[in-house]
Amino acid sequence: MSNSTNTSMEVEVSSEQKQAETRRILLEGIIKFLQRGIAAAETHYVYRALRSAFALRKRLQPDVVAELVVAYSSSANSQSVQSCLKSVLEYLQQSPAENTAAGVCEPEVCLFLGLLAMLYLLDNTHLGRGVELSNVLISVISTAQRRTLDPISSRVFFYFSRFFEVADRLSDARPALLSALQAATLAGMKETKAMLLTLLLRNYLHYKLYDQAERLTAKSSFPADAPNNLLARYLYYLGYIEAIQLNYSQAQTHLLEATRKAPSNAATAGFQQTVHKIYVIVELLMGNIPERSLFRVPTLKKPLLPYLELAQAVRVGDLNKFQDVVSKYQDRFLKDSVLILIQRLRHNVIKAGIRSISTAYSRISLRDICLKLHLDSEEDAEYIVAKAIRDGVIDATIDHEKGFVQSADVHNVYETSDPQYAFDKRITFCLGMYNDSVKSMRYPGSDHRKELASAIEAIKRERELAQELENDDYDGDSDEDAMDEDL
């Protein structure tokens, strides 16, 4: 009996210690950095506070967040901030109170505390209360638009959309996101604008509204200095939209940039897998075969296994094998939302088979082509070969009377302009990377110029003083010479 009592007391003590540790870190660390960033109007302090808060997400407790809210609740706050703090306490199901000794709560601190409450409600699946609290926080954002508010407001909109997505009501969030995008564009809140663009594209793609997503990207500009995680997500959505609309070259470029912009760690493994699935299909649609090393990456090996079999079927031009792979992994392709793109690969499989046949045979009958490609009739084979010749897939001629295909001699690739195009593509990529690296560099502010000016003035004063001393020494020697002459 005594042992069980001691064990329960130890558990209670450890729980209290954990709450005290969380409270201390939040009070002394995160809020301190947040207030320092507000005072200095520097966003990197705000980013550090947000990173620390997300690291403590699993240890968030409603009473700890409520204690922080009460500490900043005061009658001196603005009406929107005070109503927001009361709403946070209400949705956390904590009793409202005011601290008479508290000073004025900044909107950044209010939104940060609301963001902590949103994380708690999302992790505990209180979706209804989370949506209502999100609307309250968005009203605070609309009344106070400042530079230091930008990183916090972007995350508020992210979790606002996340509540609707988990509740399977993503279309209901679209009007609020569109109006917020207009406000963020007018206010110059770049990170919030970038976040809202990615959320709207995700919203449109979820309901397969590809035309509306394309119009949004055409009529809006993505901020150039947005964080890399938002840029990578935006490039992925852009590449997916262009792949659906048959712009495969642009889709390949954007998907490749998305994989390079996203960090390569365990946290982003899911994003890398999703992007590479679309990238492999786009490569196949362009007539290229992805490198085998791509399918050997540890984080991509298992998820890309169906796509490896698909690439092998396209490479050899085996139509039966291609259809078997599609039927075998149809549920997987539907879940990945790529079945509509894979269905376009049938013609590519046939073209790959015709290319391999044209390389292996200098002359072959249409009947043999029909048997090798498993086509229905010789007329279908003749039509497909003629289209391949017109598209530049093979260099050959068709003898309609005798019913055979005559392949032309293989030309040296270095006599064509293909190497020039390849070098131009690589040089353009390197120049783009160089320009991006120059733009992303951080330069020191102008505070050091004051110190430099004061140092220059000090050097001038030292030189003037040294010159005066030299003049004094010269005058002293002349006085001594005059005294010697008198003697």
XYZ file of C-alpha atoms in Angstrom:
487
model
C 0.000 0.000 0.000
C 2.751 2.388 0.909
C 4.734 1.458 -2.212
C 1.797 2.286 -4.488
C 1.281 5.598 -2.688
C 4.939 6.489 -3.126
C 4.763 5.584 -6.816
C 1.745 7.834 -7.387
C 3.441 10.679 -5.544
C 6.510 10.270 -7.727
C 4.320 10.415 -10.848
C 2.602 13.571 -9.598
C 5.928 15.190 -8.787
C 7.357 14.340 -12.213
C 4.238 15.740 -13.867
C 4.520 18.961 -11.893
C 8.187 19.213 -12.773
C 7.363 18.765 -16.441
C 4.739 21.521 -16.254
C 7.179 23.806 -14.439
C 9.849 23.141 -17.054
C 7.437 23.867 -19.891
C 6.227 27.049 -18.186
C 9.761 28.237 -17.533
C 10.908 27.640 -21.109
C 7.871 29.387 -22.524
C 8.091 32.358 -20.191
C 11.825 32.909 -20.122
C 12.816 31.732 -23.572
C 10.168 31.900 -26.243
C 8.255 34.971 -25.089
C 11.542 36.729 -24.388
C 12.753 36.191 -27.950
C 9.360 37.218 -29.278
C 9.384 40.481 -27.322
C 12.961 41.172 -28.365
C 11.984 40.749 -32.007
C 9.021 43.103 -31.569
C 11.217 45.761 -29.933
C 13.930 45.508 -32.608
C 11.469 44.924 -35.496
C 13.544 41.879 -36.521
C 11.800 38.721 -37.709
C 14.635 36.264 -36.981
C 13.812 36.493 -33.270
C 10.205 35.625 -34.119
C 11.337 32.631 -36.188
C 13.432 31.383 -33.281
C 10.458 31.688 -30.931
C 8.258 29.725 -33.344
C 10.832 26.953 -33.722
C 11.092 26.618 -29.951
C 7.310 26.502 -29.607
C 6.911 23.717 -32.180
C 9.629 21.733 -30.407
C 7.464 21.851 -27.254
C 4.293 20.880 -29.069
C 4.002 17.420 -27.515
C 4.338 18.858 -23.991
C 1.766 21.617 -24.363
C -0.910 21.600 -21.665
C -4.008 23.809 -21.563
C -3.448 25.085 -18.019
C 0.089 26.219 -18.899
C -1.140 28.098 -21.980
C -4.012 29.549 -19.941
C -1.591 30.798 -17.296
C 0.370 32.617 -20.002
C -2.820 34.132 -21.397
C -3.883 35.385 -17.968
C -0.424 36.886 -17.433
C -0.950 39.110 -20.490
C -4.669 39.850 -19.997
C -5.140 43.462 -18.995
C -7.667 46.236 -19.424
C -4.938 48.298 -21.114
C -4.972 46.000 -24.166
C -6.775 46.932 -27.348
C -10.276 45.617 -27.822
C -9.321 43.065 -30.496
C -6.367 41.724 -28.486
C -8.346 41.466 -25.247
C -11.261 39.688 -26.940
C -8.770 37.323 -28.586
C -7.186 36.442 -25.236
C -10.612 35.809 -23.723
C -11.507 33.574 -26.672
C -8.315 31.561 -26.189
C -9.283 30.901 -22.560
C -12.828 30.057 -23.592
C -11.849 27.527 -26.264
C -9.293 25.976 -23.913
C -12.162 25.645 -21.405
C -10.329 27.687 -18.788
C -11.846 30.351 -16.533
C -11.196 33.937 -17.799
C -9.267 36.357 -15.588
C -7.288 39.586 -15.789
C -3.885 40.553 -14.437
C -3.894 44.125 -13.190
C -0.093 44.211 -13.076
C 0.280 43.190 -16.714
C 1.276 45.713 -19.327
C 0.012 46.103 -22.877
C -0.005 42.843 -24.839
C 1.348 43.184 -28.365
C -0.613 41.571 -31.231
C 2.357 39.266 -31.928
C 2.234 37.858 -28.395
C -1.550 37.492 -28.603
C -1.328 35.572 -31.900
C 1.506 33.450 -30.568
C -0.556 32.391 -27.550
C -3.500 31.713 -29.850
C -1.229 29.605 -32.054
C -0.245 27.498 -29.036
C -3.932 26.961 -28.302
C -4.543 25.963 -31.946
C -1.794 23.345 -31.742
C -3.346 21.886 -28.594
C -6.835 21.782 -30.131
C -5.549 20.186 -33.352
C -3.572 17.495 -31.544
C -6.637 16.636 -29.448
C -9.008 16.749 -32.491
C -11.178 19.584 -31.180
C -11.830 20.703 -34.733
C -14.919 22.843 -34.171
C -13.327 24.921 -31.441
C -10.151 25.154 -33.506
C -12.009 26.652 -36.501
C -13.763 29.222 -34.288
C -10.506 30.204 -32.609
C -8.835 30.520 -36.016
C -11.478 33.012 -37.123
C -10.811 35.111 -34.008
C -7.069 35.141 -34.693
C -7.633 36.107 -38.342
C -9.667 39.124 -37.172
C -6.661 40.233 -35.083
C -4.393 39.862 -38.127
C -6.687 42.084 -40.193
C -6.538 44.886 -37.601
C -2.750 44.822 -37.041
C -0.495 44.320 -40.060
C 3.153 44.666 -39.142
C 6.432 43.181 -40.318
C 6.978 41.087 -37.205
C 3.429 39.744 -37.486
C 4.109 38.093 -40.852
C 5.718 34.777 -39.709
C 3.063 34.141 -37.058
C 0.104 35.017 -39.302
C 1.314 32.632 -42.016
C 1.248 29.754 -39.535
C -2.173 30.790 -38.250
C -3.566 30.493 -41.788
C -1.806 27.149 -42.260
C -3.502 25.608 -39.211
C -6.764 27.340 -40.110
C -6.752 25.419 -43.401
C -5.542 22.280 -41.638
C -8.602 22.251 -39.335
C -10.914 22.301 -42.362
C -8.882 19.632 -44.173
C -8.969 17.222 -41.238
C -12.709 17.831 -40.899
C -13.143 17.147 -44.664
C -14.553 20.650 -45.228
C -11.674 22.145 -47.182
C -13.932 23.989 -49.639
C -15.443 26.015 -46.758
C -12.036 27.604 -46.074
C -11.585 28.913 -49.629
C -13.482 32.257 -49.320
C -11.549 33.248 -46.202
C -8.235 32.325 -47.841
C -9.014 34.344 -50.978
C -9.929 37.485 -49.019
C -6.842 37.037 -46.828
C -4.650 36.735 -49.939
C -5.913 40.070 -51.208
C -5.292 41.733 -47.826
C -1.803 40.231 -47.486
C -0.864 41.395 -50.998
C -1.956 44.965 -50.252
C -0.196 44.973 -46.862
C 3.076 43.585 -48.270
C 3.101 40.543 -45.950
C 5.256 38.340 -48.160
C 5.416 35.127 -46.157
C 1.686 35.212 -45.466
C 1.033 35.733 -49.172
C 3.293 32.794 -50.057
C 1.540 30.573 -47.501
C -1.915 31.569 -48.760
C -0.955 30.850 -52.374
C 0.206 27.330 -51.497
C -2.912 26.713 -49.391
C -5.214 27.838 -52.204
C -3.403 25.661 -54.750
C -3.689 22.696 -52.398
C -7.383 23.507 -51.999
C -7.992 23.602 -55.756
C -5.996 20.442 -56.451
C -7.856 18.577 -53.707
C -11.087 19.063 -55.671
C -9.357 18.713 -59.093
C -10.067 22.331 -60.060
C -7.065 22.561 -62.346
C -8.290 25.509 -64.439
C -8.907 27.679 -61.383
C -5.504 26.751 -59.984
C -3.861 27.683 -63.290
C -5.649 31.067 -63.324
C -4.506 31.745 -59.778
C -0.861 31.126 -60.664
C -1.174 33.223 -63.829
C -2.699 36.253 -62.089
C -0.554 36.238 -58.927
C 3.186 36.433 -58.349
C 4.952 34.338 -55.749
C 7.215 36.430 -53.435
C 10.856 36.136 -54.455
C 12.215 36.097 -50.883
C 9.755 33.550 -49.458
C 11.134 30.715 -47.297
C 12.425 27.643 -49.106
C 9.811 25.316 -47.647
C 6.986 27.412 -49.105
C 8.835 27.834 -52.399
C 9.364 24.074 -52.709
C 5.678 23.431 -52.037
C 4.611 26.086 -54.547
C 6.932 24.651 -57.226
C 5.497 21.176 -56.643
C 1.919 22.381 -57.091
C 2.952 24.376 -60.149
C 4.669 21.338 -61.680
C 1.636 19.142 -61.031
C -0.732 21.651 -62.653
C 1.504 21.976 -65.725
C 1.786 18.197 -66.028
C -2.007 17.927 -66.065
C -2.158 20.621 -68.764
C 0.448 18.847 -70.966
C 3.271 21.350 -70.328
C 5.762 18.610 -69.546
C 8.974 20.582 -70.026
C 7.896 23.303 -67.593
C 6.563 20.681 -65.191
C 9.904 18.848 -65.239
C 11.786 22.084 -64.464
C 9.546 23.048 -61.559
C 9.474 19.570 -60.032
C 13.258 19.321 -60.223
C 13.596 22.712 -58.523
C 11.143 21.606 -55.832
C 13.297 18.595 -54.971
C 16.381 20.819 -54.727
C 14.737 23.565 -52.666
C 13.331 21.158 -50.090
C 15.735 20.106 -47.320
C 16.966 16.520 -47.472
C 16.208 15.071 -44.040
C 13.854 12.603 -42.411
C 11.210 15.275 -41.774
C 10.789 16.012 -45.487
C 10.953 12.407 -46.718
C 7.213 12.360 -47.465
C 7.422 15.503 -49.573
C 10.411 14.146 -51.508
C 8.535 10.902 -52.211
C 5.437 12.756 -53.455
C 7.427 15.045 -55.747
C 9.520 12.218 -57.208
C 6.410 10.196 -58.064
C 5.172 13.002 -60.309
C 8.693 13.654 -61.578
C 9.172 10.038 -62.759
C 5.894 10.103 -64.685
C 6.713 13.458 -66.290
C 10.105 12.107 -67.354
C 8.408 9.111 -68.960
C 5.866 11.339 -70.707
C 8.728 13.386 -72.166
C 10.274 10.235 -73.611
C 13.085 10.047 -71.051
C 13.914 7.146 -68.761
C 14.799 8.150 -65.157
C 18.180 7.071 -63.874
C 18.279 3.822 -61.931
C 20.131 5.513 -59.056
C 16.975 7.502 -58.282
C 15.135 4.306 -57.340
C 17.997 3.196 -55.054
C 17.769 6.110 -52.618
C 16.819 4.596 -49.212
C 13.917 6.981 -48.583
C 12.558 6.510 -52.128
C 13.215 2.832 -52.793
C 10.008 1.364 -51.359
C 7.527 4.140 -52.347
C 8.857 4.264 -55.937
C 8.759 0.489 -56.518
C 5.532 0.603 -58.625
C 6.994 3.478 -60.622
C 10.189 1.485 -61.231
C 8.163 -1.342 -62.781
C 6.263 1.243 -64.795
C 9.512 2.758 -66.100
C 10.832 -0.679 -67.028
C 7.680 -1.424 -69.040
C 7.955 1.916 -70.857
C 11.672 1.423 -71.525
C 11.273 -1.913 -73.272
C 8.042 -0.848 -74.999
C 6.064 -3.855 -73.757
C 2.401 -2.874 -73.873
C 1.169 -6.020 -72.084
C 3.591 -5.508 -69.213
C 2.567 -1.874 -68.954
C -1.115 -2.774 -68.691
C -0.319 -5.446 -66.077
C 1.570 -2.930 -63.929
C -1.259 -0.381 -64.173
C -3.894 -2.937 -63.156
C -1.682 -4.281 -60.355
C -1.048 -0.901 -58.705
C -4.222 0.896 -59.749
C -5.306 1.578 -56.161
C -1.878 2.981 -55.323
C -1.914 5.238 -58.381
C -5.402 6.472 -57.504
C -4.278 7.287 -53.978
C -1.290 9.209 -55.346
C -3.576 11.080 -57.832
C -1.390 10.121 -60.803
C -3.597 7.650 -62.654
C -4.734 10.334 -65.099
C -1.088 10.928 -66.051
C -0.228 7.227 -66.246
C -3.061 6.603 -68.699
C -1.309 8.962 -71.120
C 1.773 6.723 -71.109
C 0.233 4.071 -73.354
C 1.230 5.975 -76.476
C 4.728 6.489 -75.048
C 5.066 2.743 -74.533
C 4.178 2.169 -78.163
C 6.621 4.879 -79.295
C 9.390 3.323 -77.190
C 8.688 -0.042 -78.790
C 8.777 1.482 -82.275
C 12.062 3.242 -81.446
C 13.685 -0.003 -80.281
C 12.376 -1.844 -83.363
C 13.690 0.895 -85.667
C 17.107 0.668 -84.000
C 17.260 -3.139 -84.210
C 15.885 -3.597 -87.748
C 16.804 -1.645 -90.856
C 13.746 -3.092 -92.577
C 10.689 -4.753 -91.006
C 7.179 -5.521 -92.146
C 4.105 -3.907 -90.628
C 2.779 -7.344 -89.673
C 5.866 -8.061 -87.556
C 5.487 -4.652 -85.862
C 1.868 -5.516 -85.130
C 2.892 -8.821 -83.519
C 5.741 -7.348 -81.474
C 3.653 -4.451 -80.105
C 0.504 -6.563 -79.619
C -1.600 -4.289 -81.805
C -4.990 -5.169 -83.250
C -4.295 -4.798 -86.985
C -1.689 -3.752 -89.527
C -3.629 -0.554 -90.214
C -3.149 0.476 -86.569
C 0.551 -0.312 -86.845
C 0.858 1.754 -90.024
C -0.930 4.714 -88.426
C 1.217 4.578 -85.285
C 4.476 4.312 -87.255
C 3.432 7.235 -89.462
C 2.694 9.374 -86.421
C 6.048 8.414 -84.870
C 7.819 9.484 -88.075
C 5.948 12.806 -88.085
C 6.760 13.446 -84.402
C 10.452 12.773 -85.021
C 10.583 9.651 -82.854
C 12.191 7.606 -85.634
C 13.775 8.431 -88.973
C 12.209 6.004 -91.423
C 9.946 5.657 -94.461
C 6.881 3.483 -95.064
C 6.389 1.489 -98.245
C 2.587 1.220 -98.399
C 2.511 -1.110 -101.421
C 4.907 -3.732 -100.032
C 3.924 -3.139 -96.386
C 7.262 -2.598 -94.683
C 9.163 0.161 -92.850
C 12.646 1.167 -93.989
C 14.832 2.793 -91.288
C 17.336 5.491 -92.222
C 21.005 5.345 -91.317
C 21.915 6.401 -87.775
C 23.397 9.910 -87.709
C 26.128 11.142 -85.406
C 24.497 13.107 -82.582
C 27.440 15.537 -82.439
C 26.588 16.690 -85.945
C 23.254 17.970 -84.674
C 22.383 20.841 -82.318
C 21.417 18.539 -79.409
C 24.730 19.006 -77.524
C 24.315 22.767 -77.831
C 20.831 22.595 -76.303
C 22.114 20.372 -73.484
C 24.965 22.761 -72.626
C 22.624 25.743 -72.808
C 20.239 24.061 -70.386
C 23.020 23.325 -67.901
C 24.495 26.824 -68.150
C 21.057 28.369 -67.593
C 20.577 26.234 -64.493
C 24.003 27.195 -63.076
C 23.375 30.899 -63.697
C 19.995 30.645 -62.027
C 21.520 28.947 -58.995
C 24.188 31.649 -58.787
C 21.582 34.425 -58.953
C 19.459 32.742 -56.267
C 22.471 32.365 -53.969
C 23.362 36.046 -54.376
C 19.785 37.107 -53.634
C 19.582 34.900 -50.530
C 22.787 36.287 -48.986
C 22.346 38.445 -45.895
C 24.318 41.659 -45.728
C 25.141 43.567 -42.524
C 23.149 46.655 -41.648
C 24.353 50.225 -41.615
C 25.092 50.359 -37.867
C 28.754 49.571 -38.410
C 29.128 52.726 -40.492
C 28.714 54.891 -37.403
C 31.501 53.006 -35.658
C 33.627 53.347 -38.792
C 33.018 57.110 -38.914
C 33.934 57.511 -35.244
C 37.095 55.452 -35.793
C 38.091 57.660 -38.735
C 37.521 60.771 -36.633
C 39.661 59.300 -33.836
C 42.484 58.619 -36.302
C 42.248 62.197 -37.581
C 42.437 63.553 -34.042
C 45.482 61.410 -33.297
C 47.195 62.683 -36.437
C 46.391 66.307 -35.554
C 47.683 65.779 -32.028
C 50.893 64.214 -33.341
C 51.357 67.123 -35.726
C 50.834 69.610 -32.917
C 53.409 67.804 -30.794
C 55.903 67.963 -33.632
C 55.283 71.688 -33.971
C 55.761 72.158 -30.255
C 59.084 70.305 -30.384
C 60.268 72.497 -33.235
C 59.288 75.680 -31.359
C 61.118 74.465 -28.257
C 64.367 73.932 -30.169
C 64.233 77.429 -31.651
C 63.771 78.953 -28.208
C 66.825 77.082 -26.943
C 68.880 78.320 -29.906
C 67.869 81.897 -29.147
C 68.960 81.485 -25.534
C 72.347 80.165 -26.692
C 72.830 83.207 -28.891
C 72.075 85.535 -25.964
C 74.688 83.792 -23.862
